[in-house]
mmCIF file of N, CA and C in Angstrom:
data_model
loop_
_atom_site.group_PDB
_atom_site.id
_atom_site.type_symbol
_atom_site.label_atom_id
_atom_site.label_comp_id
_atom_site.label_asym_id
_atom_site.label_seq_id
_atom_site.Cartn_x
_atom_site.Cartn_y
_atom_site.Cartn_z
ATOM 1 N N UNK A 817 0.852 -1.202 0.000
ATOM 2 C CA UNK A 817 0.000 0.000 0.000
ATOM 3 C C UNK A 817 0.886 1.249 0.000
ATOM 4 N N UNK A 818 1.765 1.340 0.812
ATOM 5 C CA UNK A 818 2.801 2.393 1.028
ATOM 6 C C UNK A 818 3.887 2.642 -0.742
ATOM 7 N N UNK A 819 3.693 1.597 -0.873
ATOM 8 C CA UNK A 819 4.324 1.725 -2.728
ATOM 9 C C UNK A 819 3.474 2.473 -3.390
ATOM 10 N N UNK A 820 1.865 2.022 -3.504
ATOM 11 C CA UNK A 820 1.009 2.626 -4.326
ATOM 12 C C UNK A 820 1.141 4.342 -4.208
ATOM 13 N N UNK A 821 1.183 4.929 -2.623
ATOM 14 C CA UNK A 821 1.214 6.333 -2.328
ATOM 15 C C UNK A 821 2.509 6.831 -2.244
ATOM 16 N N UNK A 822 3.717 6.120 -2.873
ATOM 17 C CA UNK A 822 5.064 6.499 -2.806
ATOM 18 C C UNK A 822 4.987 7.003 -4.331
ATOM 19 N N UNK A 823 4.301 6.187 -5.072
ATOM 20 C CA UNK A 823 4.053 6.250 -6.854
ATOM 21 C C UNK A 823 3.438 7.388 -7.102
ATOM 22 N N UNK A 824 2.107 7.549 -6.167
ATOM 23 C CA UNK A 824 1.095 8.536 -6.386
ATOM 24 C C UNK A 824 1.993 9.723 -6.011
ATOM 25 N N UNK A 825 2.770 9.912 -5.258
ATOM 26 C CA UNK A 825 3.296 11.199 -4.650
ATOM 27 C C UNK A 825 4.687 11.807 -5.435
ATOM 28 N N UNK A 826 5.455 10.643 -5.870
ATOM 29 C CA UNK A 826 6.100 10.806 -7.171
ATOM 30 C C UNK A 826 5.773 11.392 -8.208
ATOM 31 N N UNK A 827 4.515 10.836 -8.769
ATOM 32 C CA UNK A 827 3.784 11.232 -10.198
ATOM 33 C C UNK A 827 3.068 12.699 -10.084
ATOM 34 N N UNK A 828 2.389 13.239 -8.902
ATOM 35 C CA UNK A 828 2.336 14.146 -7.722
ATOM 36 C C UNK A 828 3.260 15.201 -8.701
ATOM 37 N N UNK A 829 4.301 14.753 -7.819
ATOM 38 C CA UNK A 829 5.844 15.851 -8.018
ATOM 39 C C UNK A 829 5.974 16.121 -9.176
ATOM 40 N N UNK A 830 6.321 15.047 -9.861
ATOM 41 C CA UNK A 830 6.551 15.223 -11.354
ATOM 42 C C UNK A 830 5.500 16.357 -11.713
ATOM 43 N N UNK A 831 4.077 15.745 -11.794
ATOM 44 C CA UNK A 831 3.096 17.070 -13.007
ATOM 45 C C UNK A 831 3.677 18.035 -11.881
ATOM 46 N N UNK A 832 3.451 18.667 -10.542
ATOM 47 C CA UNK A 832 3.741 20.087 -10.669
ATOM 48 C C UNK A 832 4.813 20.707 -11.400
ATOM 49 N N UNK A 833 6.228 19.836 -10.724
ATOM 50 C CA UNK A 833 7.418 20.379 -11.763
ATOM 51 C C UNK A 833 6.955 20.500 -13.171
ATOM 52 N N UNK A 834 6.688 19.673 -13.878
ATOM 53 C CA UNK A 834 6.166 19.873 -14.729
ATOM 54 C C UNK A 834 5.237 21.349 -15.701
ATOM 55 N N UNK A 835 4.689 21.246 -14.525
ATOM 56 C CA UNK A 835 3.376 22.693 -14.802
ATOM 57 C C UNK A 835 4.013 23.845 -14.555
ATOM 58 N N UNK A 836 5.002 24.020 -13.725
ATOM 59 C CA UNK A 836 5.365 24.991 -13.562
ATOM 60 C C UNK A 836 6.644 25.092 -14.396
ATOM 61 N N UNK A 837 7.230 24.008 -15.197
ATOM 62 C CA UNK A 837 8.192 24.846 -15.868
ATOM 63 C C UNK A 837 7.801 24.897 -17.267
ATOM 64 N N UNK A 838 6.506 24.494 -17.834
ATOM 65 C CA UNK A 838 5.693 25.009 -19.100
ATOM 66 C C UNK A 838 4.907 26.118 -18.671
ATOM 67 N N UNK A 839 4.730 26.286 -17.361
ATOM 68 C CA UNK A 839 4.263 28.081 -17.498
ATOM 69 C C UNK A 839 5.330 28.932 -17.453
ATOM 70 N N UNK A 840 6.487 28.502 -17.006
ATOM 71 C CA UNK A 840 7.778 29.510 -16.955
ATOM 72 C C UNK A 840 8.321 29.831 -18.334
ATOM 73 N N UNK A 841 8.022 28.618 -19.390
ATOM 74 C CA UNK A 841 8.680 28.538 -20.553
ATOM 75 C C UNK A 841 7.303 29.558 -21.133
ATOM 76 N N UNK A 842 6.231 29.265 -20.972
ATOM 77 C CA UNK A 842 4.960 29.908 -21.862
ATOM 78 C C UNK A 842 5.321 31.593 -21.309
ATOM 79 N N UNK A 843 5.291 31.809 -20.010
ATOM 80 C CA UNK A 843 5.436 33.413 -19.631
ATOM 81 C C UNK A 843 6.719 33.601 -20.144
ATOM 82 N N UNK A 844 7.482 33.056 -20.676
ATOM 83 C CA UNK A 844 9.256 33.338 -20.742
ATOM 84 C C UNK A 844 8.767 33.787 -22.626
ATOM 85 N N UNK A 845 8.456 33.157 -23.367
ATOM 86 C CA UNK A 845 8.046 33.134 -24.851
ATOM 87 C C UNK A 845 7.440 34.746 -24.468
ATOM 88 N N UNK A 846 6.502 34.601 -24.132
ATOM 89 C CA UNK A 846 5.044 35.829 -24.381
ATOM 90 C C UNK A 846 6.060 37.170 -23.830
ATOM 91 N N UNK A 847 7.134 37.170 -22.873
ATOM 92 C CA UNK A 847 7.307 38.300 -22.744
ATOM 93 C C UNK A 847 8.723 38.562 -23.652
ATOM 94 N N UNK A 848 9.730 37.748 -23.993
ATOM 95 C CA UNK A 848 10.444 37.973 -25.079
ATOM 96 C C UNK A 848 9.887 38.304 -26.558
ATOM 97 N N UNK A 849 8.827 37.704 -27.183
ATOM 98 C CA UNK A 849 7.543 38.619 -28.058
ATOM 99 C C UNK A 849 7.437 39.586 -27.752
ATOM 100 N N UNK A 850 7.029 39.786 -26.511
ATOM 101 C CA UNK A 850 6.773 41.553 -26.517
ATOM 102 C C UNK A 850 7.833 42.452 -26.721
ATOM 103 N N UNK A 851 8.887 42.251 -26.121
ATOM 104 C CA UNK A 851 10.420 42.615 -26.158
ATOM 105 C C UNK A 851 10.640 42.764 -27.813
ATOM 106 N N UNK A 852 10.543 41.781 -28.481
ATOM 107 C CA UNK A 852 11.149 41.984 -29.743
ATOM 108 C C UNK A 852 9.917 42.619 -30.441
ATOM 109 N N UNK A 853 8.570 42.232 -29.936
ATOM 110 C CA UNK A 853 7.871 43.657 -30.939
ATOM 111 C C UNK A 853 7.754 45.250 -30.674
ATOM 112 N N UNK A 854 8.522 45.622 -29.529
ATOM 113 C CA UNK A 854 8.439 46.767 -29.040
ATOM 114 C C UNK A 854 9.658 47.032 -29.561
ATOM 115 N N UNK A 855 10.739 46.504 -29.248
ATOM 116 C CA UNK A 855 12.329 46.771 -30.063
ATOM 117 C C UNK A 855 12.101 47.397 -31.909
ATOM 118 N N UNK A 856 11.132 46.471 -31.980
ATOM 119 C CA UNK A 856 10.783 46.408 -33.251
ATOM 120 C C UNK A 856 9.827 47.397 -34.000
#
C-alpha cells in the first residue's frame, strides 16, 4: 500500500514540476515577443 502512495506522490511531483516549468517557458516566450515587438 505504502508503494502505491510512494508512486502517487512521485507522479504528484513530477506534473507540478512539470506545470510549472511550461508556465515559466509559456510566460518566458510571451514576454520575449513583446520585447522583440516593441524593439521592433
Amino acid at each position: 500500500m505504502s508503494d502505491v502512495l510512494l508512486v502517487l506522490a512521485v507522479i504528484a511531483l513530477a506534473m507540478a514540476i512539470a506545470g510549472r516549468a511550461v508556465w515559466f517557458l509559456l510566460t518566458l516566450g510571451v514576454g520575449l515577443a513583446a520585447v522583440r515587438r516593441s524593439r521592433r
